[in-house]
Amino acid sequence: MGLPVRKNNASIPPTCPLSESMALLRGAWAPNVIWYLSAGPRRFGELRHDIPRISARVLSARLRELESRSLVTRRALDSSPPSAEYALTELGRELLPAIQALANVGEKVMARRAS
């Protein structure tokens, strides 16, 4: 027989701010794409070169999703063949310290495994 579930008396906001922030980063490779755009605008092919393990299909989907979440802007370039350049928005740049903190933890985990 299990224990009864107690009622939580904490005031709960209508939506959790942490969940809202994490929803911005959902999707495979989304933090990586944001990270590689942190140094400045990049074209699709440049991002494929930056993240060699990502497929063109997934990168394209991720860029569209990040654009729909207002984290990335897409600017069509007047070139032949047609090309586009992607850049972070202000909201996208606000996520960089959190992504950097996660990367720092990852470096520590990798260092522990190596020793």
Short mmCIF file of N, CA and C in Angstrom, two decimals:
data_model
loop_
_atom_site.label_atom_id
_atom_site.label_comp_id
_atom_site.label_asym_id
_atom_site.label_seq_id
_atom_site.Cartn_x
_atom_site.Cartn_y
_atom_site.Cartn_z
N MET A 1 0.85 -1.17 0.00
CA MET A 1 0.00 0.00 0.00
C MET A 1 0.90 1.23 0.00
N GLY A 2 0.65 2.17 -0.89
CA GLY A 2 1.48 3.35 -1.02
C GLY A 2 1.08 4.45 -0.07
N LEU A 3 1.96 5.39 0.07
CA LEU A 3 1.68 6.54 0.91
C LEU A 3 0.72 7.49 0.20
N PRO A 4 -0.15 8.17 0.96
CA PRO A 4 -1.06 9.11 0.31
C PRO A 4 -0.30 10.33 -0.20
N VAL A 5 -0.75 10.89 -1.30
CA VAL A 5 -0.13 12.08 -1.88
C VAL A 5 -0.63 13.29 -1.11
N ARG A 6 0.35 14.07 -0.61
CA ARG A 6 -0.01 15.27 0.15
C ARG A 6 -0.24 16.44 -0.79
N LYS A 7 -1.13 17.32 -0.38
CA LYS A 7 -1.41 18.52 -1.17
C LYS A 7 -0.25 19.50 -1.05
N ASN A 8 0.14 20.09 -2.16
CA ASN A 8 1.21 21.09 -2.17
C ASN A 8 0.58 22.46 -1.92
N ASN A 9 0.98 23.12 -0.84
CA ASN A 9 0.41 24.41 -0.49
C ASN A 9 1.19 25.59 -1.07
N ALA A 10 2.25 25.32 -1.81
CA ALA A 10 3.02 26.39 -2.44
C ALA A 10 2.20 27.01 -3.55
N SER A 11 2.31 28.34 -3.66
CA SER A 11 1.59 28.99 -4.76
C SER A 11 2.32 28.67 -6.06
N ILE A 12 1.60 28.13 -6.99
CA ILE A 12 2.19 27.70 -8.25
C ILE A 12 1.80 28.69 -9.34
N PRO A 13 2.80 29.24 -10.02
CA PRO A 13 2.46 30.17 -11.11
C PRO A 13 1.72 29.42 -12.22
N PRO A 14 0.97 30.14 -13.05
CA PRO A 14 0.21 29.48 -14.11
C PRO A 14 1.10 28.60 -15.01
N THR A 15 2.29 29.07 -15.31
CA THR A 15 3.25 28.25 -16.04
C THR A 15 4.59 28.39 -15.34
N CYS A 16 5.35 27.35 -15.40
CA CYS A 16 6.65 27.35 -14.74
C CYS A 16 7.66 28.10 -15.61
N PRO A 17 8.33 29.12 -15.08
CA PRO A 17 9.30 29.87 -15.87
C PRO A 17 10.45 29.00 -16.38
N LEU A 18 10.87 28.03 -15.59
CA LEU A 18 11.94 27.13 -16.03
C LEU A 18 11.48 26.29 -17.22
N SER A 19 10.26 25.80 -17.15
CA SER A 19 9.72 25.01 -18.26
C SER A 19 9.62 25.85 -19.53
N GLU A 20 9.24 27.10 -19.38
CA GLU A 20 9.15 27.99 -20.53
C GLU A 20 10.53 28.21 -21.16
N SER A 21 11.54 28.40 -20.31
CA SER A 21 12.90 28.59 -20.82
C SER A 21 13.42 27.33 -21.50
N MET A 22 13.20 26.19 -20.88
CA MET A 22 13.68 24.93 -21.45
C MET A 22 12.96 24.59 -22.75
N ALA A 23 11.71 25.02 -22.87
CA ALA A 23 10.96 24.77 -24.11
C ALA A 23 11.61 25.49 -25.29
N LEU A 24 12.26 26.60 -25.02
CA LEU A 24 12.96 27.32 -26.10
C LEU A 24 14.11 26.50 -26.65
N LEU A 25 14.72 25.66 -25.81
CA LEU A 25 15.89 24.88 -26.20
C LEU A 25 15.54 23.45 -26.61
N ARG A 26 14.26 23.13 -26.69
CA ARG A 26 13.90 21.74 -27.01
C ARG A 26 14.27 21.43 -28.45
N GLY A 27 14.50 20.18 -28.67
CA GLY A 27 14.86 19.72 -30.01
C GLY A 27 16.35 19.40 -30.08
N ALA A 28 16.66 18.30 -30.73
CA ALA A 28 18.06 17.90 -30.87
C ALA A 28 18.84 19.00 -31.59
N TRP A 29 19.99 19.30 -31.07
CA TRP A 29 20.94 20.25 -31.64
C TRP A 29 20.58 21.72 -31.46
N ALA A 30 19.45 22.06 -30.88
CA ALA A 30 19.08 23.47 -30.73
C ALA A 30 20.13 24.26 -29.94
N PRO A 31 20.60 23.78 -28.78
CA PRO A 31 21.64 24.54 -28.07
C PRO A 31 22.92 24.69 -28.89
N ASN A 32 23.26 23.65 -29.66
CA ASN A 32 24.46 23.72 -30.50
C ASN A 32 24.33 24.80 -31.56
N VAL A 33 23.18 24.87 -32.21
CA VAL A 33 22.94 25.88 -33.24
C VAL A 33 23.04 27.27 -32.63
N ILE A 34 22.43 27.46 -31.48
CA ILE A 34 22.49 28.76 -30.81
C ILE A 34 23.94 29.09 -30.48
N TRP A 35 24.68 28.11 -29.97
CA TRP A 35 26.08 28.33 -29.60
C TRP A 35 26.91 28.77 -30.80
N TYR A 36 26.75 28.10 -31.93
CA TYR A 36 27.56 28.45 -33.10
C TYR A 36 27.13 29.77 -33.74
N LEU A 37 25.94 30.22 -33.46
CA LEU A 37 25.52 31.54 -33.94
C LEU A 37 25.96 32.66 -32.99
N SER A 38 26.51 32.30 -31.85
CA SER A 38 26.88 33.31 -30.85
C SER A 38 28.00 34.23 -31.32
N ALA A 39 28.85 33.76 -32.22
CA ALA A 39 29.97 34.58 -32.70
C ALA A 39 29.56 35.51 -33.84
N GLY A 40 28.36 35.32 -34.36
CA GLY A 40 27.90 36.18 -35.44
C GLY A 40 27.08 35.39 -36.45
N PRO A 41 26.53 36.08 -37.43
CA PRO A 41 25.68 35.42 -38.43
C PRO A 41 26.44 34.35 -39.21
N ARG A 42 25.73 33.28 -39.55
CA ARG A 42 26.31 32.16 -40.30
C ARG A 42 25.31 31.73 -41.37
N ARG A 43 25.83 31.25 -42.50
CA ARG A 43 24.99 30.67 -43.53
C ARG A 43 24.78 29.19 -43.22
N PHE A 44 23.81 28.60 -43.89
CA PHE A 44 23.45 27.20 -43.66
C PHE A 44 24.66 26.29 -43.81
N GLY A 45 25.38 26.43 -44.90
CA GLY A 45 26.55 25.58 -45.14
C GLY A 45 27.62 25.75 -44.09
N GLU A 46 27.77 26.96 -43.60
CA GLU A 46 28.76 27.20 -42.54
C GLU A 46 28.36 26.49 -41.26
N LEU A 47 27.06 26.50 -40.95
CA LEU A 47 26.59 25.79 -39.76
C LEU A 47 26.76 24.29 -39.94
N ARG A 48 26.54 23.76 -41.14
CA ARG A 48 26.77 22.34 -41.39
C ARG A 48 28.23 22.00 -41.16
N HIS A 49 29.12 22.91 -41.54
CA HIS A 49 30.56 22.69 -41.34
C HIS A 49 30.90 22.76 -39.85
N ASP A 50 30.26 23.71 -39.12
CA ASP A 50 30.50 23.87 -37.69
C ASP A 50 30.06 22.63 -36.90
N ILE A 51 28.94 22.04 -37.31
CA ILE A 51 28.34 20.91 -36.59
C ILE A 51 28.30 19.72 -37.56
N PRO A 52 29.41 19.04 -37.79
CA PRO A 52 29.46 18.01 -38.84
C PRO A 52 28.52 16.82 -38.61
N ARG A 53 28.16 16.53 -37.38
CA ARG A 53 27.32 15.35 -37.12
C ARG A 53 25.84 15.60 -37.36
N ILE A 54 25.43 16.85 -37.61
CA ILE A 54 24.02 17.16 -37.84
C ILE A 54 23.69 16.97 -39.32
N SER A 55 22.54 16.40 -39.60
CA SER A 55 22.13 16.24 -40.99
C SER A 55 21.52 17.55 -41.50
N ALA A 56 21.52 17.70 -42.81
CA ALA A 56 20.94 18.91 -43.41
C ALA A 56 19.46 19.02 -43.06
N ARG A 57 18.78 17.90 -43.05
CA ARG A 57 17.34 17.90 -42.74
C ARG A 57 17.08 18.39 -41.31
N VAL A 58 17.84 17.88 -40.37
CA VAL A 58 17.65 18.26 -38.96
C VAL A 58 18.05 19.73 -38.76
N LEU A 59 19.16 20.15 -39.36
CA LEU A 59 19.58 21.55 -39.22
C LEU A 59 18.52 22.49 -39.78
N SER A 60 17.99 22.16 -40.93
CA SER A 60 16.94 22.99 -41.53
C SER A 60 15.73 23.07 -40.61
N ALA A 61 15.31 21.93 -40.07
CA ALA A 61 14.15 21.91 -39.16
C ALA A 61 14.44 22.72 -37.90
N ARG A 62 15.65 22.56 -37.36
CA ARG A 62 15.99 23.28 -36.13
C ARG A 62 16.01 24.79 -36.37
N LEU A 63 16.58 25.22 -37.48
CA LEU A 63 16.62 26.65 -37.78
C LEU A 63 15.21 27.22 -37.92
N ARG A 64 14.32 26.47 -38.57
CA ARG A 64 12.93 26.94 -38.69
C ARG A 64 12.27 27.03 -37.32
N GLU A 65 12.50 26.03 -36.48
CA GLU A 65 11.90 26.05 -35.14
C GLU A 65 12.44 27.21 -34.31
N LEU A 66 13.75 27.42 -34.35
CA LEU A 66 14.35 28.51 -33.58
C LEU A 66 13.87 29.86 -34.10
N GLU A 67 13.64 29.95 -35.39
CA GLU A 67 13.09 31.19 -35.96
C GLU A 67 11.65 31.40 -35.49
N SER A 68 10.87 30.33 -35.43
CA SER A 68 9.48 30.46 -34.98
C SER A 68 9.39 30.81 -33.50
N ARG A 69 10.43 30.47 -32.73
CA ARG A 69 10.47 30.82 -31.30
C ARG A 69 11.12 32.17 -31.06
N SER A 70 11.43 32.89 -32.11
CA SER A 70 12.05 34.23 -32.06
C SER A 70 13.44 34.22 -31.44
N LEU A 71 14.17 33.12 -31.63
CA LEU A 71 15.54 33.04 -31.13
C LEU A 71 16.55 33.33 -32.24
N VAL A 72 16.13 33.11 -33.48
CA VAL A 72 17.00 33.26 -34.65
C VAL A 72 16.26 34.05 -35.72
N THR A 73 17.01 34.88 -36.43
CA THR A 73 16.44 35.57 -37.59
C THR A 73 17.07 35.01 -38.85
N ARG A 74 16.32 35.05 -39.92
CA ARG A 74 16.80 34.59 -41.23
C ARG A 74 16.77 35.78 -42.17
N ARG A 75 17.89 36.01 -42.84
CA ARG A 75 17.97 37.12 -43.79
C ARG A 75 18.40 36.56 -45.13
N ALA A 76 17.54 36.74 -46.13
CA ALA A 76 17.86 36.27 -47.48
C ALA A 76 18.96 37.15 -48.06
N LEU A 77 19.97 36.52 -48.65
CA LEU A 77 21.08 37.25 -49.26
C LEU A 77 20.84 37.36 -50.76
N ASP A 78 21.20 38.50 -51.31
CA ASP A 78 21.07 38.72 -52.74
C ASP A 78 22.30 38.13 -53.43
N SER A 79 22.24 36.82 -53.67
CA SER A 79 23.38 36.13 -54.26
C SER A 79 22.89 35.07 -55.22
N SER A 80 23.80 34.57 -56.01
CA SER A 80 23.47 33.49 -56.92
C SER A 80 24.45 32.35 -56.66
N PRO A 81 24.01 31.20 -56.24
CA PRO A 81 22.64 30.80 -55.97
C PRO A 81 22.09 31.49 -54.72
N PRO A 82 20.76 31.51 -54.58
CA PRO A 82 20.15 32.15 -53.41
C PRO A 82 20.69 31.55 -52.11
N SER A 83 20.87 32.39 -51.14
CA SER A 83 21.40 31.94 -49.85
C SER A 83 20.74 32.75 -48.74
N ALA A 84 20.87 32.26 -47.53
CA ALA A 84 20.31 32.95 -46.36
C ALA A 84 21.34 32.94 -45.24
N GLU A 85 21.22 33.93 -44.40
CA GLU A 85 22.12 34.08 -43.26
C GLU A 85 21.27 34.05 -42.00
N TYR A 86 21.75 33.35 -40.99
CA TYR A 86 21.03 33.21 -39.73
C TYR A 86 21.80 33.91 -38.63
N ALA A 87 21.07 34.57 -37.74
CA ALA A 87 21.69 35.29 -36.63
C ALA A 87 20.80 35.17 -35.39
N LEU A 88 21.40 35.33 -34.24
CA LEU A 88 20.64 35.30 -32.98
C LEU A 88 19.89 36.61 -32.78
N THR A 89 18.71 36.50 -32.20
CA THR A 89 17.97 37.68 -31.76
C THR A 89 18.44 38.02 -30.35
N GLU A 90 17.92 39.10 -29.80
CA GLU A 90 18.25 39.46 -28.42
C GLU A 90 17.83 38.35 -27.46
N LEU A 91 16.66 37.78 -27.69
CA LEU A 91 16.20 36.68 -26.84
C LEU A 91 17.13 35.48 -26.95
N GLY A 92 17.58 35.19 -28.15
CA GLY A 92 18.54 34.10 -28.35
C GLY A 92 19.84 34.35 -27.62
N ARG A 93 20.31 35.59 -27.63
CA ARG A 93 21.55 35.93 -26.93
C ARG A 93 21.40 35.79 -25.41
N GLU A 94 20.20 35.99 -24.90
CA GLU A 94 19.97 35.84 -23.46
C GLU A 94 20.16 34.41 -23.00
N LEU A 95 20.06 33.45 -23.90
CA LEU A 95 20.25 32.04 -23.53
C LEU A 95 21.71 31.63 -23.46
N LEU A 96 22.60 32.44 -24.00
CA LEU A 96 24.02 32.07 -24.07
C LEU A 96 24.66 31.81 -22.71
N PRO A 97 24.42 32.62 -21.67
CA PRO A 97 25.03 32.29 -20.37
C PRO A 97 24.59 30.92 -19.84
N ALA A 98 23.33 30.56 -20.06
CA ALA A 98 22.85 29.26 -19.59
C ALA A 98 23.52 28.13 -20.38
N ILE A 99 23.66 28.31 -21.68
CA ILE A 99 24.31 27.30 -22.51
C ILE A 99 25.79 27.20 -22.13
N GLN A 100 26.42 28.32 -21.84
CA GLN A 100 27.82 28.31 -21.42
C GLN A 100 27.98 27.57 -20.09
N ALA A 101 27.04 27.78 -19.17
CA ALA A 101 27.09 27.08 -17.89
C ALA A 101 26.97 25.57 -18.09
N LEU A 102 26.09 25.14 -18.98
CA LEU A 102 25.96 23.72 -19.28
C LEU A 102 27.24 23.18 -19.91
N ALA A 103 27.85 23.95 -20.79
CA ALA A 103 29.10 23.53 -21.42
C ALA A 103 30.21 23.39 -20.37
N ASN A 104 30.24 24.28 -19.40
CA ASN A 104 31.24 24.20 -18.33
C ASN A 104 31.10 22.91 -17.53
N VAL A 105 29.86 22.55 -17.22
CA VAL A 105 29.62 21.30 -16.50
C VAL A 105 30.07 20.12 -17.36
N GLY A 106 29.78 20.17 -18.65
CA GLY A 106 30.19 19.10 -19.56
C GLY A 106 31.70 18.94 -19.61
N GLU A 107 32.43 20.05 -19.59
CA GLU A 107 33.90 19.99 -19.57
C GLU A 107 34.40 19.30 -18.31
N LYS A 108 33.77 19.59 -17.17
CA LYS A 108 34.17 18.96 -15.91
C LYS A 108 33.89 17.46 -15.95
N VAL A 109 32.75 17.09 -16.50
CA VAL A 109 32.41 15.67 -16.61
C VAL A 109 33.41 14.95 -17.50
N MET A 110 33.77 15.56 -18.63
CA MET A 110 34.74 14.96 -19.55
C MET A 110 36.11 14.83 -18.89
N ALA A 111 36.52 15.84 -18.11
CA ALA A 111 37.80 15.80 -17.42
C ALA A 111 37.83 14.66 -16.39
N ARG A 112 36.72 14.45 -15.69
CA ARG A 112 36.66 13.37 -14.70
C ARG A 112 36.76 12.00 -15.37
N ARG A 113 36.12 11.87 -16.52
CA ARG A 113 36.19 10.59 -17.25
C ARG A 113 37.59 10.30 -17.75
N ALA A 114 38.30 11.36 -18.14
CA ALA A 114 39.64 11.20 -18.69
C ALA A 114 40.65 10.83 -17.62
N SER A 115 40.39 11.19 -16.38
CA SER A 115 41.38 10.92 -15.32
C SER A 115 41.14 9.62 -14.60
#
